[in-house]
Coordinates of C-alpha atoms in Angstrom, one line a residue:
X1 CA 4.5 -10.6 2.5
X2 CA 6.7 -11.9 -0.2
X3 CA 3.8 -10.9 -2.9
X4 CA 3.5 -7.3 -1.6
X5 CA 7.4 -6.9 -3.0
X6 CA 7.0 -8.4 -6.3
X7 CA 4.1 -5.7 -6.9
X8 CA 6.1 -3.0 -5.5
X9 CA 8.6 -3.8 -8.0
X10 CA 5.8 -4.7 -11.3
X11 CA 4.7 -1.1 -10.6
X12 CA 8.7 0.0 -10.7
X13 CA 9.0 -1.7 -14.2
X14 CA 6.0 -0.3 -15.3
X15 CA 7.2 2.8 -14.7
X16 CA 10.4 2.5 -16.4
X17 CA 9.2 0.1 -19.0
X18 CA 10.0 2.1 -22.0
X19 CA 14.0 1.3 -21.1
X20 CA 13.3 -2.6 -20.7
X21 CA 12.2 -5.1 -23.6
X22 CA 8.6 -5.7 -24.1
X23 CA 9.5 -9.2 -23.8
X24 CA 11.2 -8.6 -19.9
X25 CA 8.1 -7.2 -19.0
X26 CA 5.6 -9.8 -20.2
X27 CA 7.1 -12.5 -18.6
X28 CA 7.5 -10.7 -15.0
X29 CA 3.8 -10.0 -15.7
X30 CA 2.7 -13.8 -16.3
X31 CA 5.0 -14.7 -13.3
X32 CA 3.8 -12.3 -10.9
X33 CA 0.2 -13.5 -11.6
X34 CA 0.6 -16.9 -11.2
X35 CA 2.3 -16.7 -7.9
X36 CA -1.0 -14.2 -7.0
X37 CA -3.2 -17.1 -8.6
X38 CA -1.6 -19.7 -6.3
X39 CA -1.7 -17.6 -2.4
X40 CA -5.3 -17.0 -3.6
X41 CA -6.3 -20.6 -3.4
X42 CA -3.4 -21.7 -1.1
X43 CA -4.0 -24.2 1.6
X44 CA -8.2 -23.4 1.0
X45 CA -10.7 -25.7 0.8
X46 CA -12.2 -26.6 -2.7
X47 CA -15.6 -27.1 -1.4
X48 CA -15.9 -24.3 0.7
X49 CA -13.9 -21.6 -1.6
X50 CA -14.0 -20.9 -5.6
X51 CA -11.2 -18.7 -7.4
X52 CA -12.8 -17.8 -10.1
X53 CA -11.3 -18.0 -13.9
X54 CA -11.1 -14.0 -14.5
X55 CA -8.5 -13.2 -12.1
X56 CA -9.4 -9.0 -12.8
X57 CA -12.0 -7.1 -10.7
X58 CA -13.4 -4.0 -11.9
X59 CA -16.1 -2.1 -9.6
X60 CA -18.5 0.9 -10.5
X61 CA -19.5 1.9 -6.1
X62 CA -21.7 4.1 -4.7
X63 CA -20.9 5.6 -0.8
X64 CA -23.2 7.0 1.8
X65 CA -21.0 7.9 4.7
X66 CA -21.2 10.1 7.8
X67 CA -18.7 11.4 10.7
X68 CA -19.6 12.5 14.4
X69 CA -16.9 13.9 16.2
X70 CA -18.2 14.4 20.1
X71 CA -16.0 16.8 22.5
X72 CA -16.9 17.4 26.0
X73 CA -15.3 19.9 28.1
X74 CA -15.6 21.9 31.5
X75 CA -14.9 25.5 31.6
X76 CA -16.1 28.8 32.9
X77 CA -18.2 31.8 31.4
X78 CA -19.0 35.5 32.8
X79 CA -17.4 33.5 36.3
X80 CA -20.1 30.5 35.9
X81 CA -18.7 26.7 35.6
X82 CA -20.2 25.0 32.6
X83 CA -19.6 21.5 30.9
X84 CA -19.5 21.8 27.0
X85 CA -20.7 18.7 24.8
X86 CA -20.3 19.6 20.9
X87 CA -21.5 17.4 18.9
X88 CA -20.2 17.9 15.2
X89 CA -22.3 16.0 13.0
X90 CA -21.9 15.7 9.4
X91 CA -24.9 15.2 6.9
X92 CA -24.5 11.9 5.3
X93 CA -22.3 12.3 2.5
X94 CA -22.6 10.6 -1.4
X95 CA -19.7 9.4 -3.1
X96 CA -19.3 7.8 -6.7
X97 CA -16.3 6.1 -8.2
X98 CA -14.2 3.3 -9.1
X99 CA -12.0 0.1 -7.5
X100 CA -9.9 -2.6 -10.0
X101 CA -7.8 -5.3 -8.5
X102 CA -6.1 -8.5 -9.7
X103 CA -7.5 -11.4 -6.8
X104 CA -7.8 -8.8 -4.4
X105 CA -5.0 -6.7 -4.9
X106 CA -6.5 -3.5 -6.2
X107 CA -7.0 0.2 -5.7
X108 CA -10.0 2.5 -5.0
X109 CA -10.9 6.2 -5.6
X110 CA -14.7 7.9 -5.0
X111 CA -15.1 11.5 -5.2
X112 CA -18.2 13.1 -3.5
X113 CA -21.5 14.2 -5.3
X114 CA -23.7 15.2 -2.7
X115 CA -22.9 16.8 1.5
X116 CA -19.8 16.9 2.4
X117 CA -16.8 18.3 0.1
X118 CA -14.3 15.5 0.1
X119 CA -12.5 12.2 -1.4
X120 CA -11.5 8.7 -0.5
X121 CA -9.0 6.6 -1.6
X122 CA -8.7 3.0 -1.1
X123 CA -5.8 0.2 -0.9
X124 CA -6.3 -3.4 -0.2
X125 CA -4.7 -6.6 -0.5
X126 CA -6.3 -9.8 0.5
X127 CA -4.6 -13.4 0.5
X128 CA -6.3 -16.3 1.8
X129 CA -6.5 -15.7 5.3
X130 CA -5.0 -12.3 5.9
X131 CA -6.0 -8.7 4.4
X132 CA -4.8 -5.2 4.6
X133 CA -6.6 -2.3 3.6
X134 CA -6.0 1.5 3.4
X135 CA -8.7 3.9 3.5
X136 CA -7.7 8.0 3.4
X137 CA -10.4 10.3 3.7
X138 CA -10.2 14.1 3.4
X139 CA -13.4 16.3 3.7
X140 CA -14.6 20.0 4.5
X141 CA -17.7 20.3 6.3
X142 CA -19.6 23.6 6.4
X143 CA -22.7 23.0 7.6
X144 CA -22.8 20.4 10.5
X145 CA -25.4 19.8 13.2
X146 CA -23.9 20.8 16.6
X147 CA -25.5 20.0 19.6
X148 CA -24.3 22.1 22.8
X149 CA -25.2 22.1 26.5
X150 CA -25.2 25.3 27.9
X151 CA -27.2 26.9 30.8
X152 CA -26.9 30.3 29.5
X153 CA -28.0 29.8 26.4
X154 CA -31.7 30.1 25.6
X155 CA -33.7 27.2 23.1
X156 CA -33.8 29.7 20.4
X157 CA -30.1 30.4 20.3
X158 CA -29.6 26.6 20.5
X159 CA -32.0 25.9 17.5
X160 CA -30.2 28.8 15.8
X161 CA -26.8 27.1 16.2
X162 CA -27.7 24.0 14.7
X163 CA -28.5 26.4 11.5
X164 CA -24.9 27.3 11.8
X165 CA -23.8 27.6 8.1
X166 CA -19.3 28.4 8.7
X167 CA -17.7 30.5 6.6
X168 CA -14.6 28.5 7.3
X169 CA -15.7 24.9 7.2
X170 CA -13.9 22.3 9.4
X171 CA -11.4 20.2 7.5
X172 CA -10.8 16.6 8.9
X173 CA -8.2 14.3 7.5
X174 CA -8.4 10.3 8.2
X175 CA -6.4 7.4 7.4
X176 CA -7.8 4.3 8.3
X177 CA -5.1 1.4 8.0
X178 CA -6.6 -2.6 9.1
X179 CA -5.4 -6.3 9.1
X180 CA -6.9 -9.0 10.1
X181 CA -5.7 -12.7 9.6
X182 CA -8.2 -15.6 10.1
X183 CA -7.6 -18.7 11.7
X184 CA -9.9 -20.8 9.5
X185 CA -8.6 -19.3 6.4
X186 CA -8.9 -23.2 4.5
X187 CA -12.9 -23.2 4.6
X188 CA -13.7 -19.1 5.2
X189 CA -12.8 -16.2 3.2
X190 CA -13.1 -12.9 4.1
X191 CA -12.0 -11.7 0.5
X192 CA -15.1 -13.1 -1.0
X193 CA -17.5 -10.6 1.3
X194 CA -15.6 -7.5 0.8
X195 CA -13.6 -7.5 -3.0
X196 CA -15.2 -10.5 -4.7
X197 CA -11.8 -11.9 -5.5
X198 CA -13.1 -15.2 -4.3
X199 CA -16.6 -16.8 -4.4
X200 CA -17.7 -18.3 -1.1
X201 CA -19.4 -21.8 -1.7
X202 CA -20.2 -22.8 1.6
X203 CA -21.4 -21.5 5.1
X204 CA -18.2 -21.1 7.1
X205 CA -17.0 -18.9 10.0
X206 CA -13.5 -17.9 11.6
X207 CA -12.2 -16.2 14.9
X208 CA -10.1 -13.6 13.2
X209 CA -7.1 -10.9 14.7
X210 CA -7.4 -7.6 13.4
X211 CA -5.0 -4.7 13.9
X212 CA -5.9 -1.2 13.4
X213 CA -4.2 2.2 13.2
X214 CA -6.0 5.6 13.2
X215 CA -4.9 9.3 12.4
X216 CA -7.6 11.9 12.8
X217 CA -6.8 15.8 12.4
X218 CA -10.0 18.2 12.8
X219 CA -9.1 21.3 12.5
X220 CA -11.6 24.9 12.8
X221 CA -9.0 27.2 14.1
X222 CA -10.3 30.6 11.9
X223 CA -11.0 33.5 13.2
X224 CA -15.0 33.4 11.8
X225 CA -15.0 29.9 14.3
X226 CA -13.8 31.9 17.5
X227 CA -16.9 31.3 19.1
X228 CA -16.4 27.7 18.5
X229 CA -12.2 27.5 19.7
X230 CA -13.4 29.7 22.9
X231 CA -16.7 27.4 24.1
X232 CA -14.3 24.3 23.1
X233 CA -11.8 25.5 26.2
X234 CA -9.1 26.9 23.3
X235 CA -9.4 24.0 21.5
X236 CA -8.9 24.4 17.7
X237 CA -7.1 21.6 16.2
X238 CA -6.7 18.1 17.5
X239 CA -4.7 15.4 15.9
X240 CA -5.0 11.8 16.7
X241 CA -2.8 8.9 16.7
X242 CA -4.5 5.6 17.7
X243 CA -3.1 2.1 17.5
X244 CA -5.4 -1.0 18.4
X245 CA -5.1 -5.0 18.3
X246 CA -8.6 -6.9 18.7
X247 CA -10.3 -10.4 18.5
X248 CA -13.8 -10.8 16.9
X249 CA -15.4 -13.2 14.8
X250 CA -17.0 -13.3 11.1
X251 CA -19.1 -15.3 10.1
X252 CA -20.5 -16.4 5.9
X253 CA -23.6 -17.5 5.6
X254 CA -24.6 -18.8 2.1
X255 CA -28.5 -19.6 2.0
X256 CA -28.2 -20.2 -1.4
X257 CA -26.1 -20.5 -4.5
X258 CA -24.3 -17.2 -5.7
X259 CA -25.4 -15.1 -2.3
X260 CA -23.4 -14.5 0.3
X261 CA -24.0 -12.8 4.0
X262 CA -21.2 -11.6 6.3
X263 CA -21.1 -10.7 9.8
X264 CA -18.4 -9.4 11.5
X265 CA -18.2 -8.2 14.9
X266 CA -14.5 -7.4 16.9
X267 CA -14.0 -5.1 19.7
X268 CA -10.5 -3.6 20.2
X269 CA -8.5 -2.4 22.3
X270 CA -6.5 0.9 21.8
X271 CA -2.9 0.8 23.5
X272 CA -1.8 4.0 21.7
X273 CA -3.7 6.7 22.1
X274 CA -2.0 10.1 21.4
X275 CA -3.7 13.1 21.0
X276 CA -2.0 16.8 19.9
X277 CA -4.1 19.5 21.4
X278 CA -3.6 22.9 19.8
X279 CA -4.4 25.5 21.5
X280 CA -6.0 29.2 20.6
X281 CA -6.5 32.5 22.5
X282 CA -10.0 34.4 21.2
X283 CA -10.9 37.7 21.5
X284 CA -14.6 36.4 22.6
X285 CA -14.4 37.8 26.6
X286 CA -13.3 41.0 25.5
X287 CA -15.8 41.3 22.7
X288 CA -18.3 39.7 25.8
X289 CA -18.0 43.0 27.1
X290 CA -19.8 44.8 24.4
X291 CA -22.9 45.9 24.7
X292 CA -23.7 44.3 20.9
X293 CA -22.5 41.2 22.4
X294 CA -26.1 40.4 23.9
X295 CA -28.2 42.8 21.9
X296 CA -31.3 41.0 20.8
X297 CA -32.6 44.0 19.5
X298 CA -31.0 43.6 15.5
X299 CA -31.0 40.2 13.6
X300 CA -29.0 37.9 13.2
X301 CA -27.4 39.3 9.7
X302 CA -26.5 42.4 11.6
X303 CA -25.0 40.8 14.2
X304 CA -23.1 38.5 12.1
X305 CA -21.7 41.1 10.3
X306 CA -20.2 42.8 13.4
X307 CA -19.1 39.3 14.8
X308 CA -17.1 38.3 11.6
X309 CA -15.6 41.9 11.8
X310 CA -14.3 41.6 15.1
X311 CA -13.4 37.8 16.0
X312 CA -9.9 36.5 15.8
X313 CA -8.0 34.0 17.3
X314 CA -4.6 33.6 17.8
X315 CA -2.2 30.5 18.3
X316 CA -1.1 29.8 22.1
X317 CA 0.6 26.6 22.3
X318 CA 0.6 22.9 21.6
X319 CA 0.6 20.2 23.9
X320 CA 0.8 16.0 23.4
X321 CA -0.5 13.6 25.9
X322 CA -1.4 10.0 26.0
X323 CA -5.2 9.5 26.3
X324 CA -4.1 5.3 27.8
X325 CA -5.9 2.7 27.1
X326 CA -9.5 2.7 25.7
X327 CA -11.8 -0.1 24.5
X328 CA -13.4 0.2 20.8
X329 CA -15.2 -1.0 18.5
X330 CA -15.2 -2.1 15.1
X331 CA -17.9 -3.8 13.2
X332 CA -19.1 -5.1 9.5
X333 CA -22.3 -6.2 7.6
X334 CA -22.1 -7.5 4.2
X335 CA -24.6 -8.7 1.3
X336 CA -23.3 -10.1 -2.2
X337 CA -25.0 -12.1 -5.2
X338 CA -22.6 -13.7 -7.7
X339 CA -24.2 -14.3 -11.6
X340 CA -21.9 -15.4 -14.0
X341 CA -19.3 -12.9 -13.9
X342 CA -21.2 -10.4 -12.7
X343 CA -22.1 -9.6 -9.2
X344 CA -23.6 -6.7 -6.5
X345 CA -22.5 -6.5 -3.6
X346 CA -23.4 -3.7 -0.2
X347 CA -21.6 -3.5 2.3
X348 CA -21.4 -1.0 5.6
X349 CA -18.7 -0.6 8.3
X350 CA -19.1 1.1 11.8
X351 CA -16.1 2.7 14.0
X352 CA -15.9 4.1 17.2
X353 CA -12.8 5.7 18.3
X354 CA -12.8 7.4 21.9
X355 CA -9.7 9.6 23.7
X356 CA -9.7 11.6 26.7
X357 CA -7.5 14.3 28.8
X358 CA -8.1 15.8 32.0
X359 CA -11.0 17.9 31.7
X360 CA -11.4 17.6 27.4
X361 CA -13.1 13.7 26.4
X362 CA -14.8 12.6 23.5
X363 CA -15.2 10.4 20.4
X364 CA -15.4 9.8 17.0
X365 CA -17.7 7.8 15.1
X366 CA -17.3 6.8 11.7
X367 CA -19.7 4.6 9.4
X368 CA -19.9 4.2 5.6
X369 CA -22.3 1.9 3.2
X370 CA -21.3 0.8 -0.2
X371 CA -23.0 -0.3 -2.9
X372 CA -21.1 -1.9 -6.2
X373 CA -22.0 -3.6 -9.5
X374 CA -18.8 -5.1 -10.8
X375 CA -17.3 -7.7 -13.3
X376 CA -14.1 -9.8 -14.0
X377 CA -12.5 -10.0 -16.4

């Protein structure tokens, strides 16, 4: 990891370059480059792998991307046992924006422009046969589709709830760290699937290690989502911890010159698996009581109105438990054409993430597709 400290320290100098010489900095500049130029083609074969002559990498991307958080629970209502499955299911979100990187060293930013309200941010940094990458997602969702089991309720409440439009939307963070290294780094690159810094020549494929780390915080907990916290068992925030270690395989196909097809397929294994479970008290039995409660007599307006006049919640108590160990998955398609200095490039991503506690289980799913046009320079 000697590189990632000499770019820790060009971005110091750059900071504080009005105090140094213009000369001082040049030269670190030049330095710092030709030691990224060198680990790029390190130890790779020729024949297999091309670093191109334009070492910079600038990317115009387009993002579709979608999240499904799935909680199951088993409670009681009006003395009846029930299991709750929500299913919170965002729209598929559009994102626009903008990655640069020097041989694969480079930073990412989209900013949504269609579903969800949110941004990403991107970090990655790709050698010849390892690669991390950073990827922090922040959204508010106010309109998902939720999918709940319940004997009590009626098909036309269920079709109204997944009309549900919140008030309050539910905010989820996510940072999404990964590293792989490949064990046939000399003749496959995974670089030249997933940043371009490289140009695969040749068909090649490599068993690869991966690591993975995962923080997830959903969070509803308002009083206009009481309804919500009460069916979910008091359940109004949840933050994840998740750290996994996996073995897969990726495979480059090159059917002809300048395109390029990646698979890559690596189940892993989750060996830290801690979940923070906050929990809410709701005014919903009490309110249960009333007689406007089940009045199907007004509409829906009306008896909004009263609901969002009368719900509240209010914070219980916190509790952290290990979920153990849980198998997941991660997996990645990719498509890129190489012209001159140009190229395109689409790639999508799929991850499951499951934890569990007593009587409260569930998942997350995450998937995203990108499309980019980019040049180097």
């Amino acid at each position: 990891m000697k590189s990632l400290k000499y770019i820790i320290l060009f971005f110091s100098l750059c900071i504080s370059g009005q105090t140094m010489g213009q000369g001082v900095v040049v030269t670190f500049v030049k330095k710092l480059g030709t030691l990224i130029d060198s680990m790029s083609v390190k130890g790779v074969d020729r024949n297999y792998i091309e670093a191109p002559k334009r070492p910079w990498q600038f990317i115009m991307r387009g993002n579709l991307s979608q999240s499904i958080v799935s909680m199951k629970t088993h409670g009681e209502v009006l003395g009846e046992d029930y299991d709750t499955h929500a299913k919170l299911k965002t729209v598929p979100s559009q994102y626009i924006g903008v990655w640069a990187g020097y041989r694969g060293y480079g930073l990412g930013y989209t900013v949504n422009v269609g579903g969800d309200k949110g941004s990403s941010f991107t970090i990655g940094a790709t050698g010849g046969s390892y690669g991390i990458n950073i990827r922090i997602h922040s959204f508010d969702n106010s309109h998902p589709n939720i999918d709940m089991d319940y004997e009590f309720l009626t098909e036309e409440d269920l079709e109204e709830m997944k009309k549900i439009d919140f008030i309050d939307p539910i905010h989820v963070n996510t940072v999404l760290a990964d590293g792989y290294y490949l064990f046939n780094g000399k003749k496959f690159s995974y670089a030249a699937a997933y940043d371009q810094s490289v140009i695969q020549k040749r068909s090649a494929g490599s068993l690869m290690a991966g690591a993975m780390f995962n923080y997830t915080h959903i969070d509803y907990a308002k009083d206009s989502n009481a309804d919500l916290v009460y069916l979910m068992h008091g359940l109004g925030q949840v933050k994840l911890w998740q750290g996994s270690v996996g073995v897969g395989y990726a495979y480059n196909w090159v059917p002809a010159s300048g395109l390029l097809v990646n698979v890559m397929v690596m189940p892993m294994l989750t060996f830290v698996n801690k979940l923070k479970a906050y929990g809410y008290e709701t005014n919903i039995p009490d309110m249960m009581e009333d007689d406007m409660f089940w009045n199907d007599k007004i509409s829906y307006e009306e008896w909004d109105k009263w609901y969002y006049a009368n719900a509240h919640i209010s914070h219980m108590a916190d509790e952290t438990f290990n979920s153990g160990v849980s198998i997941g998955f991660d997996g990645r398609v990719s498509l890129t054409y190489n012209v001159g200095r140009y190229f395109f490039n689409a790639y999508g991503q799929f991850n499951n993430i499951r934890y569990s506690h007593n009587d409260t289980k569930g998942y997350l799913n995450d998937w995203f597709v990108n499309t980019s046009i980019g040049i180097r320079l």
